[in-house]
Amino acid sequence: MDLFDVDEAQAQSDRKIRIKELEALVTGYQLSYYNGEAEISDAEFDALWDELKSLDPENPILHRVGADSGNFPKLRHVMPMGSQEKAANPEQFLAWSVKHDYPEYLVEFKLDGASLELQYEDGRLVHAVTRGDGTVGDDITSNAVRMQGVVRKLPDSFTGGIRGEVIMTHKVHSELFSDKANCRNAANGLMKRKDGSGSEYLSLIAYDVWSTTGVQPFIDEEDKLRWLRDSGFTSVELYIARSAEEVIEYRSRVMENRKELDYDIDGLVVKERTVDHDDASRDRPDRQIAFKFSLEEAVSVVRSVEWNESGATYTPVAVFDPVELNGTTVQRASLANPNAIRALNLKIGSHVVVVKRGEIIPKIESSFIPDGEESVLSDVVQPTRCESCGADLVDEGTRLYCPNPSCRKKVLHQLLKWVSVIDIRDLGETLVTSLFNSGAVKCISDLYRLDEAALTPYFLNEESMQQEKKSLGAGKVYASIQSHRTTSLSKFIAGFDIEGIGETVVDKLVQAGYGTLDKLLSATKEQIASVYGFADVMAETFVHGMAENRSEMESLVKGGIMAIQMASGGKLEGKSFCFTGELVHMKRADAQNLVKENGGSVKSSVVKGLSYLVTNDVSSGSSKNVKAAQLGIPVISEDEFRKMLGL
């Protein structure tokens, strides 16, 4: 059995272990949720649920809901009370909407309480049944009749079920039950008290109906809510959107205003106008979806836009009112480029949805203008001239930049980028800046023309030099520069600071057949755009950047200043690696360099066709380990990786 077979068997074993762990966690948290003492947040529970779904889509736990404790008689439901499919963010919702392209979307508040089915015979309430396992629940009729909003006698002789959510208002919670973690926990506990005490502080909001005899008393989903109101119930809020994008905008407004509601909601329910009882009867209906809110997103107001300069590029950054995301206070987010501002229709004063979905850097996902506030908005002011050289800035949409190749700020940034990419560690930013400001270094080639004598004044004062003292610092920097006269083609190109062109991008071109500097310099925009992972904009940027830096690139190589190391025929040729977690014997960047120097390629994520995932925690339940298990990709340790290289 070779290494691949061993690793695949281990991956499958790890996958089974993780599934068992998730089954226990989901079941346990469901039990606590349905019995009134939720132990984790909805967002945390959804993450566990989604992980189990990705590992084992047909797992039976995904097709049942929780169960009650058993303090009351059991009774079957009249209506199905399963769980809904969930969208945790706009991307997931849009993916669902592509398959469910309705002329209009009926959007209701997703109430954060406890589900209850009221059963009627000839208009008279006979039973009130909790959600239970989705088919059978607790009969808590004696408690339900004490709740506000529960109608005991309907004006019509209706027979069937009415579904609603038992909620506790914020006022009741703060005044009487503040010892409970939240309104939902408090409501769950009260409604299941054996003596019924406290049920009078609860309220029912209704949202679904199904008659078991005769015709239905409504013609569609909107009419259903009208019938509930006419019958004496408080019904859920309804909004009708004409497009999926309008649903997303409405969600943003609700997120901002939900703190003003009397009760908790944790998302929206989106459905079509037509009542589809067959779909609703499934354990997880397909034609409606719960569009959830998340702890990873919040609504704020943009107060200003700053323009950060990085080399030749000017990047807009939005400054907004502080919001809490995943336990951190956030008030700034990059807007990427002028096109992003236009696409968002962003103004100073716009309300924005800020997200931080497991990412370090926050992002503005959408923007909207509340009714009546158009007059208080102002346009984002975009700079038109380079603050360094005074040249007119070029707005290409995807980039705002100074086109002057001699711009001092642009040249300095390129020098710093080169030192960083080539990894000349002893040549620090302060020294590079001093060398540039003094005129000793005007381009990349000049770095390699420096000798100890030229460097000494930056380490010793005039008196020390007159005493002919030797600078250890100057000698160390000189040696470090000279030891970096050979590099890979990918690093060489990435070091020239072409916008958006890093090592990974150049690797794709090398793998596509552009394995020499001459081939890259002569490639056309159309040829580059045809390479997987590229598009017209990036291809144009690349070709323009190569042309702009051609003279210096050729000077470095043809003059013998730099040598480009070709990696073909290496120990890792044809293999691809992705690294995750902390390495012990080397830095991740060094490990990635070793892969490239030995003919292999590095991936930033686990994708189909990846040769190995390298981690020192092979049994971890991380997303990369899980994805590798799903795709059958071997997961190896750092030591196994080192053995491949003979280290």
XYZ file of C-alpha atoms in Angstrom:
647
model
C 0.000 0.000 0.000
C 1.537 3.334 -1.024
C 1.376 6.667 0.790
C -1.665 7.808 -1.185
C -3.699 4.736 -0.128
C -2.683 5.113 3.504
C -3.605 8.777 3.545
C -6.901 8.171 1.785
C -7.854 5.496 4.310
C -6.888 7.829 7.157
C -8.921 10.662 5.630
C -11.992 8.441 5.371
C -11.553 7.351 8.993
C -11.216 10.975 10.138
C -14.321 11.867 8.174
C -16.391 9.160 9.898
C -15.141 10.258 13.319
C -16.061 13.872 12.622
C -19.545 12.868 11.416
C -20.150 11.028 14.699
C -18.972 14.073 16.645
C -21.298 16.352 14.686
C -24.256 13.984 15.117
C -23.801 14.099 18.893
C -23.359 17.883 18.957
C -26.364 18.638 16.721
C -28.629 16.226 18.607
C -27.586 17.577 21.999
C -27.985 21.218 21.036
C -31.363 20.499 19.408
C -32.565 18.931 22.641
C -31.539 21.931 24.731
C -33.041 24.322 22.158
C -36.462 22.675 22.097
C -36.588 22.466 25.858
C -35.986 26.133 26.451
C -32.283 26.435 27.265
C -30.315 26.888 24.060
C -26.593 26.458 24.788
C -25.158 28.079 21.653
C -26.208 30.796 19.204
C -28.168 30.077 16.032
C -25.113 31.019 13.958
C -22.931 28.501 15.806
C -25.585 25.778 15.460
C -26.010 26.518 11.740
C -22.236 26.145 11.254
C -22.333 22.656 12.796
C -25.401 21.760 10.743
C -23.769 22.950 7.508
C -20.577 21.011 8.241
C -22.558 17.799 8.827
C -24.509 18.444 5.639
C -21.294 18.872 3.644
C -19.812 15.645 5.021
C -22.938 13.487 4.928
C -25.847 15.068 2.985
C -28.149 12.083 3.579
C -27.555 11.871 7.329
C -30.942 11.140 8.989
C -30.350 13.803 11.652
C -30.624 16.438 8.914
C -34.148 15.265 8.160
C -35.666 15.481 11.604
C -36.121 18.179 14.202
C -35.776 18.021 17.975
C -38.134 16.461 20.472
C -39.868 17.678 23.617
C -39.127 16.482 27.115
C -42.310 14.464 27.599
C -44.096 16.282 30.456
C -47.350 16.465 28.457
C -49.530 14.035 26.454
C -48.380 13.477 22.883
C -50.407 14.403 19.807
C -49.831 14.263 16.052
C -49.755 17.441 14.019
C -52.384 18.409 11.481
C -49.802 20.445 9.526
C -46.216 19.497 8.703
C -43.767 21.170 11.082
C -40.388 20.416 9.542
C -37.332 22.638 9.200
C -36.578 25.081 6.421
C -33.607 25.267 4.136
C -31.379 28.157 5.167
C -29.400 30.858 3.396
C -26.843 32.446 5.686
C -25.871 35.271 3.350
C -26.899 36.996 0.098
C -24.679 34.733 -2.013
C -26.463 31.607 -0.784
C -29.855 33.242 -1.234
C -29.060 34.296 -4.805
C -27.922 30.743 -5.571
C -31.317 29.484 -4.319
C -33.212 32.166 -6.272
C -31.577 31.105 -9.543
C -33.421 27.780 -9.176
C -36.571 29.496 -7.881
C -37.120 32.429 -10.225
C -40.541 33.672 -9.092
C -42.356 36.703 -10.586
C -42.507 37.999 -7.020
C -41.209 36.897 -3.637
C -43.394 37.003 -0.539
C -41.174 37.826 2.410
C -42.188 37.308 6.032
C -40.394 37.879 9.324
C -38.788 34.695 10.674
C -39.878 34.824 14.291
C -37.394 33.751 16.944
C -39.643 31.903 19.353
C -41.251 28.472 19.721
C -43.504 26.909 17.076
C -47.037 25.940 18.074
C -49.878 24.340 16.112
C -53.460 25.179 17.048
C -55.973 22.497 16.024
C -59.612 23.450 15.435
C -62.823 21.546 14.874
C -65.796 23.513 13.525
C -64.107 26.734 14.584
C -63.437 25.625 18.169
C -59.920 25.217 19.564
C -59.413 21.611 20.679
C -55.632 21.208 20.917
C -52.386 23.194 20.958
C -49.358 21.080 20.022
C -45.669 21.981 20.220
C -43.266 21.279 17.374
C -41.777 18.160 18.967
C -40.075 15.945 16.409
C -41.932 17.540 13.502
C -44.704 14.930 13.480
C -45.681 14.498 17.141
C -45.490 17.118 19.864
C -46.666 17.950 23.386
C -50.338 18.844 23.882
C -50.092 22.076 25.927
C -53.668 23.273 25.296
C -54.199 24.248 28.930
C -51.225 26.601 28.728
C -51.947 27.918 25.236
C -55.437 29.212 26.074
C -53.825 31.595 28.555
C -51.547 33.140 25.909
C -52.300 36.432 24.196
C -53.269 36.047 20.551
C -54.668 32.499 20.839
C -58.215 32.537 19.448
C -60.426 29.949 21.166
C -63.445 30.366 18.854
C -63.127 31.329 15.194
C -65.813 33.314 13.360
C -65.984 30.544 10.705
C -66.559 26.821 11.128
C -62.940 26.018 10.271
C -61.483 22.535 10.830
C -57.725 22.109 10.507
C -54.508 23.569 11.817
C -53.096 27.048 12.339
C -49.400 27.446 12.921
C -47.760 30.290 14.772
C -44.807 31.265 16.897
C -44.969 31.759 20.652
C -42.910 34.806 21.539
C -42.079 36.920 24.567
C -41.853 40.674 24.073
C -38.704 42.548 25.026
C -40.649 44.522 27.640
C -41.942 41.408 29.401
C -38.481 39.860 29.327
C -36.738 42.901 30.809
C -39.380 43.493 33.494
C -40.142 39.930 34.604
C -37.747 37.334 33.178
C -34.365 39.033 32.786
C -32.747 36.034 34.525
C -33.266 34.083 31.272
C -30.638 34.459 28.554
C -33.115 35.744 25.967
C -36.775 35.989 25.052
C -36.829 32.669 23.191
C -35.403 30.684 26.107
C -37.852 32.333 28.479
C -40.842 31.626 26.190
C -39.841 27.972 25.730
C -39.584 27.480 29.464
C -42.896 29.160 30.340
C -45.032 27.451 27.709
C -43.993 24.009 29.015
C -44.590 24.583 32.707
C -46.805 21.815 34.007
C -48.968 24.227 36.038
C -49.222 26.738 33.188
C -48.062 29.656 35.316
C -46.568 32.469 33.289
C -48.214 31.524 29.990
C -50.271 34.695 30.201
C -47.078 36.669 29.527
C -46.616 34.981 26.148
C -48.049 35.935 22.761
C -48.781 34.017 19.578
C -48.136 35.390 16.091
C -49.707 33.248 13.344
C -48.372 32.625 9.831
C -49.765 29.397 8.372
C -53.142 27.682 7.857
C -54.376 24.371 6.485
C -57.954 23.136 6.381
C -58.471 19.384 6.635
C -62.054 19.569 5.310
C -63.534 21.285 2.266
C -61.730 23.996 0.335
C -59.003 26.179 1.764
C -60.244 29.557 3.110
C -57.625 31.459 1.075
C -56.395 31.645 -2.516
C -52.653 32.308 -2.022
C -50.003 33.077 0.607
C -50.929 36.762 0.898
C -54.619 35.935 1.254
C -53.721 33.372 3.911
C -52.368 36.126 6.176
C -55.454 38.252 5.493
C -57.687 35.356 6.568
C -55.696 34.962 9.791
C -56.139 38.649 10.631
C -59.856 38.516 9.804
C -60.125 35.516 12.149
C -58.720 37.481 15.065
C -55.041 36.481 14.967
C -51.986 38.686 14.941
C -50.231 37.701 11.735
C -46.620 37.926 10.697
C -45.338 40.967 8.756
C -45.383 40.604 4.936
C -43.378 42.330 2.206
C -43.715 41.632 -1.520
C -40.500 41.935 -3.554
C -40.285 41.919 -7.357
C -36.781 40.458 -7.541
C -34.201 38.557 -5.524
C -32.112 41.734 -5.315
C -35.059 43.579 -3.769
C -35.324 40.816 -1.156
C -31.678 41.408 -0.226
C -32.237 45.169 0.040
C -35.328 44.633 2.203
C -33.333 42.280 4.451
C -30.762 45.054 4.928
C -33.456 47.498 6.036
C -34.993 44.963 8.408
C -31.589 44.177 9.920
C -31.143 47.853 10.709
C -34.609 48.352 12.174
C -35.263 45.040 13.941
C -33.992 46.417 17.259
C -37.087 48.627 17.243
C -39.464 45.624 17.094
C -41.259 44.435 20.226
C -40.027 40.878 19.679
C -37.058 38.985 18.252
C -36.661 37.850 14.657
C -33.627 36.007 13.302
C -34.196 36.320 9.577
C -36.798 36.275 6.830
C -38.875 33.522 5.255
C -39.022 33.850 1.458
C -41.629 31.978 -0.582
C -43.685 32.161 -3.761
C -47.248 33.486 -3.910
C -48.765 30.106 -4.796
C -49.519 27.825 -1.850
C -47.608 24.571 -2.373
C -48.841 22.196 0.309
C -46.994 19.184 -1.104
C -43.682 21.012 -0.854
C -44.527 22.319 2.625
C -45.216 18.735 3.725
C -41.603 17.708 3.099
C -39.256 17.518 6.070
C -37.262 20.348 4.452
C -39.378 22.287 1.903
C -37.549 23.309 -1.260
C -39.702 26.150 -2.609
C -39.253 28.417 0.411
C -36.160 29.347 2.362
C -35.133 30.940 5.652
C -32.899 33.900 4.788
C -31.109 34.225 8.113
C -29.407 37.120 9.812
C -25.894 36.491 11.083
C -23.581 37.564 13.878
C -21.081 38.167 11.097
C -22.971 41.098 9.553
C -24.368 44.419 10.707
C -25.858 47.630 9.303
C -24.118 50.978 9.629
C -23.961 54.452 8.046
C -21.042 55.652 5.895
C -19.588 58.913 7.203
C -16.606 59.370 4.849
C -14.409 57.690 2.236
C -10.628 57.894 2.521
C -8.199 57.107 -0.317
C -5.192 55.026 0.695
C -2.103 55.243 -1.501
C -0.096 52.097 -2.172
C 2.533 52.717 -4.802
C 0.697 54.076 -7.820
C -2.738 52.856 -6.728
C -5.370 54.799 -4.801
C -7.760 52.502 -2.895
C -11.026 53.808 -1.376
C -11.786 52.898 2.252
C -15.208 53.511 3.776
C -15.420 54.896 7.313
C -18.747 54.169 9.013
C -20.375 54.186 12.436
C -18.781 51.472 14.636
C -20.527 48.065 14.656
C -19.840 44.792 16.465
C -18.890 41.828 14.264
C -17.826 38.518 15.789
C -16.812 40.192 19.031
C -14.758 42.980 17.453
C -15.589 46.631 16.808
C -15.378 47.524 13.107
C -15.663 50.949 11.486
C -13.576 50.736 8.289
C -13.764 48.545 5.176
C -11.986 48.605 1.819
C -14.114 49.483 -1.204
C -11.501 47.996 -3.599
C -11.864 50.414 -6.525
C -14.062 53.109 -8.137
C -16.236 50.490 -9.861
C -17.182 49.016 -6.491
C -18.396 52.422 -5.309
C -20.501 52.799 -8.451
C -21.904 49.265 -8.240
C -22.972 49.874 -4.639
C -24.351 53.315 -5.557
C -22.532 54.412 -2.435
C -22.955 57.908 -1.050
C -21.750 59.630 2.082
C -24.657 58.878 4.419
C -25.639 55.598 2.730
C -26.718 52.730 4.969
C -24.545 49.677 4.341
C -24.429 45.996 5.287
C -20.964 45.194 6.620
C -19.859 41.560 6.694
C -16.981 39.656 8.246
C -17.718 36.024 7.411
C -14.742 34.400 9.022
C -12.501 36.863 7.240
C -9.988 39.153 8.897
C -10.854 42.134 6.706
C -14.451 43.489 6.782
C -16.330 44.074 3.541
C -19.307 46.211 2.537
C -21.746 43.829 0.909
C -24.593 46.132 -0.065
C -25.834 49.694 0.240
C -29.274 51.243 0.503
C -30.904 54.612 1.115
C -33.803 54.744 3.623
C -36.918 56.491 2.390
C -36.787 60.236 2.868
C -33.021 60.473 3.386
C -31.991 61.134 -0.225
C -31.550 64.858 0.422
C -28.964 64.378 3.191
C -26.582 62.293 1.051
C -23.502 63.542 -0.770
C -21.344 62.000 -3.496
C -18.030 60.334 -2.757
C -15.244 62.713 -3.808
C -12.577 60.927 -5.831
C -9.002 62.335 -6.085
C -7.949 63.452 -9.565
C -4.211 64.201 -9.182
C -1.296 62.226 -7.722
C -0.253 63.741 -4.413
C 3.361 62.744 -5.045
C 4.104 63.881 -8.599
C 0.991 65.860 -9.573
C 0.126 63.706 -12.600
C -3.542 63.260 -13.550
C -4.833 59.995 -12.091
C -6.280 57.369 -14.436
C -9.650 55.845 -13.516
C -9.879 52.435 -15.176
C -12.842 51.463 -13.028
C -11.100 48.489 -11.486
C -8.210 50.722 -10.488
C -7.442 54.391 -9.812
C -3.728 55.017 -10.289
C -0.898 57.379 -11.193
C 0.317 56.585 -14.731
C 3.691 58.322 -14.342
C 6.374 55.554 -14.368
C 8.832 57.967 -12.745
C 6.544 58.891 -9.856
C 8.723 58.782 -6.737
C 6.118 57.088 -4.601
C 5.557 54.434 -7.274
C 9.280 53.691 -7.648
C 9.833 53.456 -3.882
C 6.886 51.109 -3.500
C 8.298 48.869 -6.243
C 11.680 48.724 -4.491
C 10.033 47.732 -1.227
C 7.902 45.139 -2.999
C 10.958 43.617 -4.675
C 12.836 43.309 -1.368
C 9.765 41.708 0.230
C 9.073 39.184 -2.545
C 12.726 38.213 -3.087
C 12.960 38.028 0.720
C 16.113 40.084 1.324
C 15.413 40.106 5.055
C 18.340 42.249 6.221
C 17.397 45.082 3.862
C 14.665 46.789 5.887
C 12.086 49.366 4.834
C 13.804 52.236 6.643
C 17.142 51.539 4.924
C 15.538 51.159 1.476
C 13.704 54.458 1.950
C 16.907 56.215 3.024
C 18.828 54.814 0.048
C 16.058 55.973 -2.294
C 15.716 59.443 -0.774
C 19.474 60.009 -1.000
C 19.540 58.983 -4.669
C 21.813 55.979 -4.069
C 19.113 53.614 -5.343
C 16.779 54.675 -8.163
C 15.740 51.285 -9.513
C 15.915 47.575 -8.659
C 19.234 47.102 -10.502
C 20.837 49.714 -8.260
C 20.309 47.495 -5.208
C 22.744 44.948 -6.635
C 25.357 47.618 -7.449
C 25.675 48.587 -3.801
C 28.897 47.622 -2.020
C 29.907 47.804 1.639
C 31.446 51.247 1.163
C 28.191 52.651 -0.270
C 26.193 51.141 2.565
C 28.485 52.130 5.444
C 27.277 55.793 5.742
C 23.809 54.460 6.566
C 25.221 52.588 9.583
C 28.137 54.691 10.855
C 28.436 58.406 11.484
C 31.141 60.540 9.868
C 33.458 60.359 12.871
C 33.389 56.549 12.910
C 34.092 56.396 9.199
C 37.065 58.760 9.570
C 38.459 56.303 12.111
C 38.125 53.664 9.358
C 35.786 51.561 11.414
C 34.195 48.669 9.584
C 30.384 48.456 9.695
C 29.108 44.979 10.558
C 25.610 46.095 9.522
C 26.751 47.224 6.086
C 28.567 43.950 5.562
C 25.551 41.930 6.600
C 23.195 43.814 4.248
C 25.660 43.550 1.351
C 25.980 39.777 1.870
C 22.219 39.405 2.077
C 21.675 41.272 -1.216
C 24.337 39.272 -3.025
C 22.871 35.970 -1.783
C 19.598 36.797 -3.541
C 20.787 36.956 -7.157
C 18.779 33.872 -8.131
C 15.015 33.522 -7.948
C 12.081 31.795 -9.618
C 10.300 33.319 -12.584
C 7.132 33.774 -10.507
C 8.959 35.700 -7.781
C 10.843 37.746 -10.364
C 7.654 38.999 -12.013
C 5.777 39.435 -8.713
C 8.614 41.595 -7.410
C 7.890 44.292 -10.002
C 4.709 45.315 -8.180
C 2.318 45.033 -11.126
C -1.192 45.622 -9.759
C -2.822 42.327 -8.742
C -0.005 40.178 -10.160
C 1.489 38.011 -7.432
C 3.381 34.717 -7.437
C 0.253 32.567 -7.598
C -0.995 34.452 -10.643
C 2.334 34.076 -12.469
C 2.435 30.366 -11.527
C -0.767 29.892 -13.540
C 0.898 31.434 -16.572
C 3.997 29.274 -16.142
C 1.847 26.143 -15.924
C 0.001 27.286 -19.066
C 3.240 27.233 -21.053
C 4.663 30.722 -20.481
C 7.711 29.390 -18.660
C 10.329 31.979 -19.674
C 10.668 35.719 -19.339
C 10.748 36.129 -23.118
C 7.438 34.276 -23.491
C 5.781 36.422 -20.833
C 7.109 39.646 -22.374
C 5.865 38.730 -25.859
C 2.430 37.393 -24.795
C -0.582 39.391 -25.999
C -3.584 40.428 -23.959
C -5.729 37.865 -25.780
C -3.277 35.051 -25.034
C -3.071 35.909 -21.338
C -6.874 36.277 -21.069
C -7.283 32.728 -22.408
C -5.412 31.251 -19.407
C -7.695 29.806 -16.724
C -8.136 32.243 -13.840
C -7.548 35.330 -15.958
C -9.970 37.756 -17.548
C -9.676 40.733 -19.864
C -9.025 43.282 -17.106
C -6.271 41.300 -15.389
C -4.761 40.326 -18.753
C -4.604 43.970 -19.821
C -3.032 44.981 -16.509
C -0.439 42.238 -16.823
C 0.560 43.047 -20.408
C 0.723 46.780 -19.648
C 2.820 46.169 -16.520
C 5.244 43.897 -18.361
C 5.713 46.487 -21.108
C 6.251 49.276 -18.586
C 8.947 47.280 -16.742
C 10.479 45.506 -19.754
C 13.690 47.530 -19.842
C 14.487 46.935 -16.158
C 13.557 43.239 -16.354
C 15.861 42.646 -19.311
C 18.609 44.720 -17.702
C 18.532 42.524 -14.598
C 18.683 39.242 -16.504
C 20.831 40.063 -19.553
C 23.286 42.016 -17.438
C 23.810 38.990 -15.216
C 22.490 40.788 -12.150
C 19.692 38.249 -11.609
C 19.321 34.621 -12.703
C 15.898 33.024 -13.106
C 15.888 29.510 -11.733
C 13.921 27.023 -13.817
C 12.147 24.396 -11.713
C 11.458 21.726 -14.331
C 12.532 18.206 -13.414
C 12.382 18.863 -9.668
C 11.433 16.355 -6.990
C 7.892 17.736 -6.800
C 7.291 18.286 -10.507
C 3.630 17.821 -11.406
C 2.480 17.856 -7.761
C 0.454 20.578 -6.067
C 0.364 21.433 -2.360
C -1.848 23.450 -0.038
C -0.601 24.338 3.460
C -2.837 24.955 6.478
C -2.154 25.528 10.154
C 1.176 26.256 11.835
C 4.380 24.561 10.653
C 7.108 23.628 13.144
C 10.362 23.379 11.185
C 9.897 26.247 8.739
C 7.729 29.214 7.896
C 4.850 28.578 5.538
C 6.354 30.968 2.973
C 9.602 28.961 3.029
C 7.708 25.693 2.551
C 5.838 27.171 -0.403
C 9.113 28.354 -1.915
C 10.548 24.851 -1.575
C 7.593 23.470 -3.520
C 8.129 25.917 -6.375
C 11.903 25.470 -6.402
C 11.377 21.724 -6.777
C 8.958 21.961 -9.691
C 5.681 21.796 -7.782
C 2.867 24.318 -7.479
C 1.131 25.882 -4.486
C -2.624 26.283 -4.076
C -4.254 28.684 -1.623
C -7.277 26.436 -1.104
C -8.314 22.798 -1.338
C -9.538 22.182 -4.875
C -10.170 19.163 -7.064
C -6.884 17.828 -8.424
C -4.779 19.000 -5.462
C -2.026 16.456 -4.759
C -1.581 17.001 -1.004
C -2.889 19.052 1.905
C -0.053 19.645 4.397
C -0.944 20.172 8.066
C 0.421 19.195 11.461
C -3.122 18.501 12.680
C -4.305 15.786 10.295
C -7.316 14.937 12.519
C -8.590 18.525 12.665
C -12.179 19.279 11.703
C -11.097 22.438 9.855
C -12.823 23.357 6.608
C -9.720 22.494 4.569
C -9.387 19.054 6.173
C -13.081 18.397 5.618
C -12.886 19.486 1.975
C -9.833 17.285 1.429
C -11.707 14.306 2.870
C -14.648 14.960 0.574
C -12.410 15.114 -2.499
C -10.227 12.173 -1.475
C -7.101 14.345 -1.275
C -4.267 12.948 0.895
C -3.593 14.913 4.089
C 0.082 14.698 5.125
C 2.139 16.082 7.977
C 5.021 18.516 7.738
C 7.480 15.665 8.404
C 6.056 13.658 5.481
C 6.391 16.724 3.274
C 10.026 17.144 4.326
C 10.746 13.485 3.551
C 9.547 14.050 -0.021
C 12.308 16.633 -0.361
C 14.905 14.517 1.412
C 15.166 16.973 4.306
